[in-house]
Amino acid sequence: MKNLILSLFVTIAVLGNSMHVNSQTVYHDASEFPLLGKITTKTETRYERLPADLKDKVARPAIWTLGKNTSGLAILFSSNSTSISAKWEVLNDVKMNHMTETGIKGLDLYAWENNKWEFVKSALPSGKTTEQTIISNMPPKEREYLLFLPLYDGLTELSIGVDSFAMIAQSHTNHINRENPIVVYGTSITQGGCATRPGMSYTNIMTRWMNREFINLGFSGNGQLDYEIAEVMAKRKDAGMFVLDFIPNVDEAKVKEKTQHFVSIIRKENPHTPILFVESIIFPHSRFDTNMAKILAIKNAALRVEFETLKNAGDENVYYLKSDNLMNEDGEGTVDGIHLTDMGFQHFAFALMKEIKTILVY
C-alpha cells in the first residue's frame, strides 16, 4: 500500500511538471485590470494622461501630444502563473539618442515579495509591436504584480499573458494606497527622461517606496505653467499633495508672470491641499559653465520669491524643497548633464520622499 501511494505521488508530480512544461500562454486584455496613475478616466483612449475635452482647449499642441505618453501609468494584477508575458503596440515607435528604447517604450514588471515591491524583469521592445515572455520558470505561487508602462511613447494595445492553467485576476490586496494620490507636475525629468526602464522614473520609484499612487504630469520641454494643466489638476479634489517641479522649462520672466495664477487655479478647488515647490536640480556642467550656473541661480531664486509671496499672503500649506540634496554630490547622476540616470532618479526620489514625509502623516 505504501509503495502504491508513493507511486501515485510520483505520478502526480511528473504530470504536474509536464503541465508546466507543456502549458500554453493565454493572453488577457489589460483593460480587465486596474490602471494606476491617471489624473482622470475621461480620456480619448485608456492609455493616456489628459482628459479628452482638453484636446481643443490646450494652447500648445505639444502638451496634448505628450499627454498620449503613458509615463507614470501602471497595471495592477495578481496571478499564480509560472510565467508572465506581454503583447503591446506603441503609438509612435519613438527613438532618441540619449535614452534606452526600454525606457521609452518598454514595460517593467514588479512583484510584491517580502513586504515590498521587488523588480522582476523588463519587457524589451522590438519595434512598434512586441510579444515577449518577461519571466518564466517561477513557482506557481499567487503574487501581486505592478506592470509599469512606457515613459516616452503611448500604447494602443496591451495584453498580459499567463499559463493556460493559471489564474489572473484583479488584486485583492491594498498595497498601493489610491485614496489620496500625489499629483506631480513638471518637465522631461518628471516624465522620466532618461530612465533606462519605466520603473526607474522618480514618480514610479516613489509609488513603490511609499506604496502610494503618484500621478505623473511631466511634459518633456513643456512644463511651462500652462493654465489648462492647472485646471486639470484642480479637479482632483482628493489629491493628497501637488508637487510643482517645472523650473527647468521656464525662464525667470515666466516664473514671475505665471506661478501665482497657476497656483490660484489649483487653490480654487483645493484650498488646503499641500503644494510643494521644487527647485531645479543643479546641472553638473554648471560647475564649469558660468552662464548656466547664473541662469539656474536666478530661476531658483525667482521661485523662492513666489513661494514667500504665497506664504506671506496667508497660505499655510505651501512648502519648498531646495536643490541642495536633489543631485548626487559627485555629479554622476545624469545622462547628458541634465536628464537623470537611474542612479540620479533614485537620489532625487529619496530627497523628495523625505520631504513629503515631513509634510504628510504616515
Short mmCIF file of C-alpha atoms in Angstrom, two decimals:
data_model
loop_
_atom_site.label_atom_id
_atom_site.label_comp_id
_atom_site.label_asym_id
_atom_site.label_seq_id
_atom_site.Cartn_x
_atom_site.Cartn_y
_atom_site.Cartn_z
CA MET A 1 0.00 0.00 0.00
CA LYS A 2 2.84 2.39 0.87
CA ASN A 3 4.50 1.66 -2.48
CA LEU A 4 1.23 2.36 -4.28
CA ILE A 5 0.81 5.72 -2.53
CA LEU A 6 4.43 6.64 -3.25
CA SER A 7 3.96 5.71 -6.89
CA LEU A 8 0.81 7.85 -7.05
CA PHE A 9 2.64 10.90 -5.63
CA VAL A 10 5.46 10.45 -8.16
CA THR A 11 2.95 10.20 -11.00
CA ILE A 12 1.16 13.37 -9.86
CA ALA A 13 4.48 15.23 -9.58
CA VAL A 14 5.53 14.14 -13.06
CA LEU A 15 2.17 15.14 -14.51
CA GLY A 16 2.37 18.48 -12.71
CA ASN A 17 5.81 19.17 -14.14
CA SER A 18 4.57 18.13 -17.56
CA MET A 19 1.69 20.61 -17.28
CA HIS A 20 4.16 23.40 -16.52
CA VAL A 21 6.39 22.45 -19.43
CA ASN A 22 3.58 21.98 -21.95
CA SER A 23 1.32 24.84 -20.87
CA GLN A 24 0.47 27.46 -23.45
CA THR A 25 0.36 31.19 -22.91
CA VAL A 26 -3.11 32.68 -22.78
CA TYR A 27 -3.40 36.45 -23.21
CA HIS A 28 -5.82 38.69 -21.33
CA ASP A 29 -6.62 42.26 -22.32
CA ALA A 30 -5.01 44.55 -19.75
CA SER A 31 -8.20 46.61 -19.65
CA GLU A 32 -9.55 43.90 -17.31
CA PHE A 33 -7.25 45.16 -14.57
CA PRO A 34 -6.88 48.46 -12.65
CA LEU A 35 -4.77 51.21 -14.19
CA LEU A 36 -2.85 53.36 -11.71
CA GLY A 37 -1.58 56.91 -12.22
CA LYS A 38 -4.33 58.61 -14.23
CA ILE A 39 -5.47 62.14 -13.42
CA THR A 40 -8.88 61.28 -14.94
CA THR A 41 -10.65 58.36 -16.58
CA LYS A 42 -12.25 60.65 -19.18
CA THR A 43 -9.52 60.25 -21.79
CA GLU A 44 -9.78 59.56 -25.53
CA THR A 45 -8.31 56.09 -25.06
CA ARG A 46 -7.43 54.17 -21.93
CA TYR A 47 -3.68 54.57 -22.14
CA GLU A 48 -3.10 58.31 -21.98
CA ARG A 49 -2.89 61.02 -19.36
CA LEU A 50 -5.02 64.05 -20.28
CA PRO A 51 -8.83 64.41 -20.45
CA ALA A 52 -10.41 64.22 -23.90
CA ASP A 53 -12.05 67.64 -23.57
CA LEU A 54 -8.63 69.29 -23.32
CA LYS A 55 -7.80 68.48 -26.96
CA ASP A 56 -9.37 71.62 -28.38
CA LYS A 57 -8.58 73.81 -25.37
CA VAL A 58 -4.84 73.37 -24.95
CA ALA A 59 -2.92 76.36 -26.28
CA ARG A 60 0.18 74.40 -27.30
CA PRO A 61 -0.35 71.13 -29.27
CA ALA A 62 2.87 69.64 -27.89
CA ILE A 63 1.22 69.23 -24.49
CA TRP A 64 -1.64 67.21 -25.97
CA THR A 65 0.81 65.02 -27.89
CA LEU A 66 2.91 64.38 -24.78
CA GLY A 67 -0.25 63.56 -22.86
CA LYS A 68 -0.52 60.48 -25.09
CA ASN A 69 2.68 59.15 -23.48
CA THR A 70 1.94 56.67 -20.69
CA SER A 71 4.53 57.86 -18.18
CA GLY A 72 3.51 57.03 -14.61
CA LEU A 73 0.77 54.58 -15.59
CA ALA A 74 0.85 51.01 -14.28
CA ILE A 75 -1.33 47.90 -14.43
CA LEU A 76 -2.05 46.15 -11.12
CA PHE A 77 -2.95 42.44 -11.23
CA SER A 78 -2.41 39.12 -9.47
CA SER A 79 -1.58 35.68 -10.84
CA ASN A 80 -0.20 32.29 -9.84
CA SER A 81 1.33 31.70 -13.27
CA THR A 82 4.83 30.28 -13.66
CA SER A 83 5.42 32.78 -16.45
CA ILE A 84 4.30 36.31 -17.31
CA SER A 85 4.27 37.56 -20.89
CA ALA A 86 3.13 40.72 -22.65
CA LYS A 87 1.96 41.80 -26.08
CA TRP A 88 1.84 45.51 -26.77
CA GLU A 89 1.72 48.03 -29.58
CA VAL A 90 3.15 51.50 -29.13
CA LEU A 91 1.73 54.64 -30.66
CA ASN A 92 4.76 56.17 -32.37
CA ASP A 93 7.76 53.82 -32.05
CA VAL A 94 9.88 56.69 -30.67
CA LYS A 95 13.68 56.60 -30.74
CA MET A 96 16.08 59.00 -29.01
CA ASN A 97 19.86 59.24 -28.89
CA HIS A 98 20.14 59.67 -25.11
CA MET A 99 17.52 57.26 -23.74
CA THR A 100 17.15 53.49 -23.97
CA GLU A 101 14.30 52.05 -26.01
CA THR A 102 13.30 50.03 -22.94
CA GLY A 103 12.72 53.27 -21.04
CA ILE A 104 10.99 54.93 -23.98
CA LYS A 105 8.58 52.14 -24.98
CA GLY A 106 9.25 49.05 -22.87
CA LEU A 107 7.42 47.60 -19.88
CA ASP A 108 8.68 46.95 -16.36
CA LEU A 109 7.39 44.17 -14.09
CA TYR A 110 7.49 44.22 -10.27
CA ALA A 111 6.08 41.75 -7.75
CA TRP A 112 5.07 42.15 -4.12
CA GLU A 113 7.58 39.99 -2.23
CA ASN A 114 8.97 40.22 1.31
CA ASN A 115 6.61 43.12 2.09
CA LYS A 116 7.93 45.33 -0.67
CA TRP A 117 7.86 45.76 -4.44
CA GLU A 118 10.72 43.79 -5.96
CA PHE A 119 11.94 44.12 -9.54
CA VAL A 120 11.17 41.03 -11.64
CA LYS A 121 12.28 41.82 -15.19
CA SER A 122 11.75 44.24 -18.07
CA ALA A 123 9.94 43.60 -21.33
CA LEU A 124 12.23 44.83 -24.11
CA PRO A 125 10.56 46.42 -27.14
CA SER A 126 11.36 45.16 -30.63
CA GLY A 127 9.55 47.85 -32.58
CA LYS A 128 6.01 49.13 -32.93
CA THR A 129 4.60 45.76 -31.86
CA THR A 130 6.20 43.31 -29.44
CA GLU A 131 5.32 39.94 -27.93
CA GLN A 132 7.65 38.74 -25.22
CA THR A 133 7.91 36.41 -22.26
CA ILE A 134 9.03 38.64 -19.42
CA ILE A 135 9.70 35.93 -16.81
CA SER A 136 9.33 32.15 -16.69
CA ASN A 137 10.14 29.12 -14.50
CA MET A 138 8.58 30.65 -11.39
CA PRO A 139 6.97 28.51 -8.68
CA PRO A 140 3.15 28.59 -9.15
CA LYS A 141 2.53 30.93 -6.25
CA GLU A 142 -0.07 33.70 -6.32
CA ARG A 143 1.60 37.09 -6.41
CA GLU A 144 0.56 40.69 -6.87
CA TYR A 145 2.22 42.45 -9.81
CA LEU A 146 2.80 46.01 -10.98
CA LEU A 147 3.46 46.47 -14.69
CA PHE A 148 4.81 49.95 -15.45
CA LEU A 149 4.05 51.34 -18.92
CA PRO A 150 6.30 53.25 -21.38
CA LEU A 151 7.67 56.64 -20.38
CA TYR A 152 8.06 58.36 -23.75
CA ASP A 153 5.58 56.64 -26.05
CA GLY A 154 1.92 55.73 -26.00
CA LEU A 155 0.10 52.40 -26.14
CA THR A 156 -2.67 51.36 -28.49
CA GLU A 157 -2.90 47.76 -27.26
CA LEU A 158 -1.71 45.80 -24.24
CA SER A 159 -2.30 42.18 -23.21
CA ILE A 160 -0.85 40.18 -20.34
CA GLY A 161 -0.04 36.52 -20.88
CA VAL A 162 -0.11 33.73 -18.29
CA ASP A 163 -0.01 29.93 -18.34
CA SER A 164 -3.16 28.33 -19.73
CA PHE A 165 -3.81 26.55 -16.41
CA ALA A 166 -3.09 29.63 -14.25
CA MET A 167 -5.37 32.27 -12.81
CA ILE A 168 -5.06 36.01 -13.41
CA ALA A 169 -7.30 38.47 -11.63
CA GLN A 170 -7.60 41.89 -10.12
CA SER A 171 -5.56 42.29 -6.98
CA HIS A 172 -7.43 41.65 -3.74
CA THR A 173 -4.85 43.38 -1.55
CA ASN A 174 -4.29 47.07 -0.84
CA HIS A 175 -0.54 47.55 -1.14
CA ILE A 176 -0.96 50.76 -3.16
CA ASN A 177 -2.94 53.50 -1.38
CA ARG A 178 -5.10 55.14 -4.04
CA GLU A 179 -7.29 57.28 -1.80
CA ASN A 180 -5.24 60.49 -1.91
CA PRO A 181 -2.83 60.38 -4.87
CA ILE A 182 0.14 62.70 -5.10
CA VAL A 183 -0.01 64.74 -8.32
CA VAL A 184 3.37 65.75 -9.78
CA TYR A 185 3.65 68.42 -12.46
CA GLY A 186 6.87 69.08 -14.32
CA THR A 187 9.29 68.64 -17.18
CA SER A 188 11.13 65.90 -19.09
CA ILE A 189 12.82 64.89 -15.84
CA THR A 190 9.41 64.41 -14.23
CA GLN A 191 8.24 62.47 -17.30
CA GLY A 192 11.14 60.08 -16.80
CA GLY A 193 13.95 61.22 -19.06
CA CYS A 194 16.27 59.39 -19.20
CA ALA A 195 15.50 56.31 -17.07
CA THR A 196 16.74 53.06 -18.60
CA ARG A 197 13.39 51.40 -17.87
CA PRO A 198 9.93 52.63 -16.82
CA GLY A 199 10.19 51.59 -13.18
CA MET A 200 13.12 53.94 -12.61
CA SER A 201 11.41 57.30 -13.19
CA TYR A 202 11.15 59.11 -9.88
CA THR A 203 7.35 59.03 -9.58
CA ASN A 204 7.35 55.27 -10.24
CA ILE A 205 10.13 54.76 -7.70
CA MET A 206 8.13 56.63 -5.07
CA THR A 207 4.97 54.69 -5.92
CA ARG A 208 6.86 51.56 -4.84
CA TRP A 209 8.78 53.04 -1.94
CA MET A 210 5.76 54.77 -0.43
CA ASN A 211 3.07 52.29 -1.57
CA ARG A 212 1.07 55.25 -2.76
CA GLU A 213 -0.39 56.28 -6.09
CA PHE A 214 1.50 59.03 -7.88
CA ILE A 215 0.07 60.83 -10.91
CA ASN A 216 2.72 61.91 -13.40
CA LEU A 217 2.04 65.14 -15.30
CA GLY A 218 5.56 65.59 -16.66
CA PHE A 219 5.68 67.04 -20.17
CA SER A 220 9.07 66.96 -21.86
CA GLY A 221 10.18 70.52 -22.60
CA ASN A 222 6.68 71.72 -21.84
CA GLY A 223 6.37 72.12 -18.07
CA GLN A 224 5.70 75.80 -18.70
CA LEU A 225 2.90 76.57 -16.24
CA ASP A 226 0.11 76.16 -18.77
CA TYR A 227 -3.10 77.13 -17.04
CA GLU A 228 -5.06 74.36 -18.78
CA ILE A 229 -2.99 71.81 -16.88
CA ALA A 230 -3.64 73.62 -13.60
CA GLU A 231 -7.36 73.29 -14.33
CA VAL A 232 -6.97 69.55 -14.85
CA MET A 233 -5.01 69.22 -11.61
CA ALA A 234 -7.55 71.29 -9.68
CA LYS A 235 -10.30 68.79 -10.45
CA ARG A 236 -8.54 66.15 -8.37
CA LYS A 237 -10.04 67.32 -5.09
CA ASP A 238 -8.93 64.05 -3.50
CA ALA A 239 -5.24 64.75 -4.09
CA GLY A 240 -3.02 64.32 -1.06
CA MET A 241 -0.45 66.79 -2.40
CA PHE A 242 0.52 68.72 -5.51
CA VAL A 243 4.23 68.75 -6.38
CA LEU A 244 5.40 71.50 -8.78
CA ASP A 245 8.74 70.69 -10.45
CA PHE A 246 8.71 72.98 -13.51
CA ILE A 247 11.74 75.25 -13.14
CA PRO A 248 13.98 73.64 -15.84
CA ASN A 249 11.39 74.53 -18.53
CA VAL A 250 10.77 78.19 -17.67
CA ASP A 251 12.76 81.39 -17.55
CA GLU A 252 12.74 84.00 -14.80
CA ALA A 253 10.07 86.10 -16.53
CA LYS A 254 7.69 83.16 -16.81
CA VAL A 255 8.20 82.23 -13.15
CA LYS A 256 7.22 85.76 -12.15
CA GLU A 257 4.36 86.02 -14.63
CA LYS A 258 2.61 82.67 -14.22
CA THR A 259 3.35 80.98 -10.87
CA GLN A 260 0.82 82.87 -8.76
CA HIS A 261 -2.05 82.37 -11.21
CA PHE A 262 -1.19 78.69 -11.77
CA VAL A 263 -1.40 78.11 -8.02
CA SER A 264 -4.58 80.17 -7.68
CA ILE A 265 -6.33 77.87 -10.18
CA ILE A 266 -5.44 74.85 -8.06
CA ARG A 267 -6.39 76.65 -4.86
CA LYS A 268 -9.94 77.45 -6.05
CA GLU A 269 -10.88 73.78 -5.68
CA ASN A 270 -8.19 72.72 -3.21
CA PRO A 271 -7.79 75.47 -0.61
CA HIS A 272 -5.89 73.39 1.95
CA THR A 273 -4.10 70.68 -0.03
CA PRO A 274 -0.31 70.87 0.44
CA ILE A 275 1.60 72.28 -2.53
CA LEU A 276 5.32 71.55 -2.69
CA PHE A 277 7.57 73.73 -4.87
CA VAL A 278 10.77 72.03 -6.06
CA GLU A 279 13.81 73.97 -7.24
CA SER A 280 15.64 72.91 -10.38
CA ILE A 281 18.42 70.41 -9.86
CA ILE A 282 21.85 71.96 -10.25
CA PHE A 283 23.12 70.53 -13.52
CA PRO A 284 26.67 69.15 -13.12
CA HIS A 285 28.03 71.11 -16.08
CA SER A 286 27.02 74.37 -14.39
CA ARG A 287 30.15 73.91 -12.27
CA PHE A 288 32.08 74.78 -15.44
CA ASP A 289 29.52 76.73 -17.50
CA THR A 290 29.22 80.01 -15.61
CA ASN A 291 26.30 81.18 -17.72
CA MET A 292 24.29 78.06 -16.88
CA ALA A 293 25.14 78.45 -13.19
CA LYS A 294 23.84 82.01 -13.29
CA ILE A 295 20.60 81.02 -15.07
CA LEU A 296 19.83 78.25 -12.56
CA ALA A 297 20.53 80.53 -9.60
CA ILE A 298 18.26 83.26 -10.98
CA LYS A 299 15.37 80.89 -11.71
CA ASN A 300 15.56 79.14 -8.36
CA ALA A 301 15.71 82.49 -6.59
CA ALA A 302 12.64 83.65 -8.53
CA LEU A 303 10.75 80.56 -7.45
CA ARG A 304 11.68 81.24 -3.84
CA VAL A 305 10.22 84.75 -4.11
CA GLU A 306 6.93 83.38 -5.45
CA PHE A 307 6.78 80.83 -2.63
CA GLU A 308 7.46 83.50 0.01
CA THR A 309 4.78 85.73 -1.53
CA LEU A 310 2.20 82.97 -1.20
CA LYS A 311 3.33 82.20 2.32
CA ASN A 312 3.21 85.82 3.41
CA ALA A 313 -0.27 86.17 1.89
CA GLY A 314 -1.50 83.57 4.38
CA ASP A 315 -1.23 80.25 2.52
CA GLU A 316 -0.09 77.91 5.30
CA ASN A 317 0.01 74.83 3.08
CA VAL A 318 2.80 75.70 0.68
CA TYR A 319 6.21 74.08 1.08
CA TYR A 320 9.59 74.43 -0.55
CA LEU A 321 12.35 71.97 -1.46
CA LYS A 322 15.74 73.46 -2.22
CA SER A 323 18.12 71.98 -4.77
CA ASP A 324 20.85 71.26 -2.20
CA ASN A 325 20.36 67.48 -1.99
CA LEU A 326 18.49 66.70 -5.20
CA MET A 327 21.58 65.64 -7.16
CA ASN A 328 24.42 63.24 -6.44
CA GLU A 329 27.33 65.15 -4.93
CA ASP A 330 29.78 63.70 -7.45
CA GLY A 331 27.69 64.88 -10.39
CA GLU A 332 27.39 61.33 -11.72
CA GLY A 333 23.60 61.21 -11.81
CA THR A 334 22.83 62.34 -15.37
CA VAL A 335 22.98 61.02 -18.93
CA ASP A 336 23.81 64.33 -20.60
CA GLY A 337 24.35 66.78 -17.76
CA ILE A 338 20.61 67.44 -17.46
CA HIS A 339 18.46 64.30 -17.69
CA LEU A 340 18.81 61.76 -14.93
CA THR A 341 20.17 58.23 -14.95
CA ASP A 342 18.60 55.53 -12.79
CA MET A 343 21.08 56.43 -10.06
CA GLY A 344 20.13 60.10 -10.37
CA PHE A 345 16.44 59.27 -10.20
CA GLN A 346 16.90 57.20 -7.04
CA HIS A 347 18.79 60.04 -5.39
CA PHE A 348 16.13 62.57 -6.43
CA ALA A 349 13.29 60.28 -5.33
CA PHE A 350 14.84 59.77 -1.91
CA ALA A 351 15.20 63.53 -1.31
CA LEU A 352 11.64 64.18 -2.47
CA MET A 353 10.20 61.30 -0.45
CA LYS A 354 11.98 62.55 2.67
CA GLU A 355 10.40 65.99 2.22
CA ILE A 356 6.94 64.59 1.50
CA LYS A 357 7.05 62.51 4.66
CA THR A 358 7.70 65.62 6.74
CA ILE A 359 4.53 67.19 5.30
CA LEU A 360 2.10 64.26 5.17
CA VAL A 361 1.24 61.95 8.06
CA TYR A 362 2.42 58.37 7.54
#
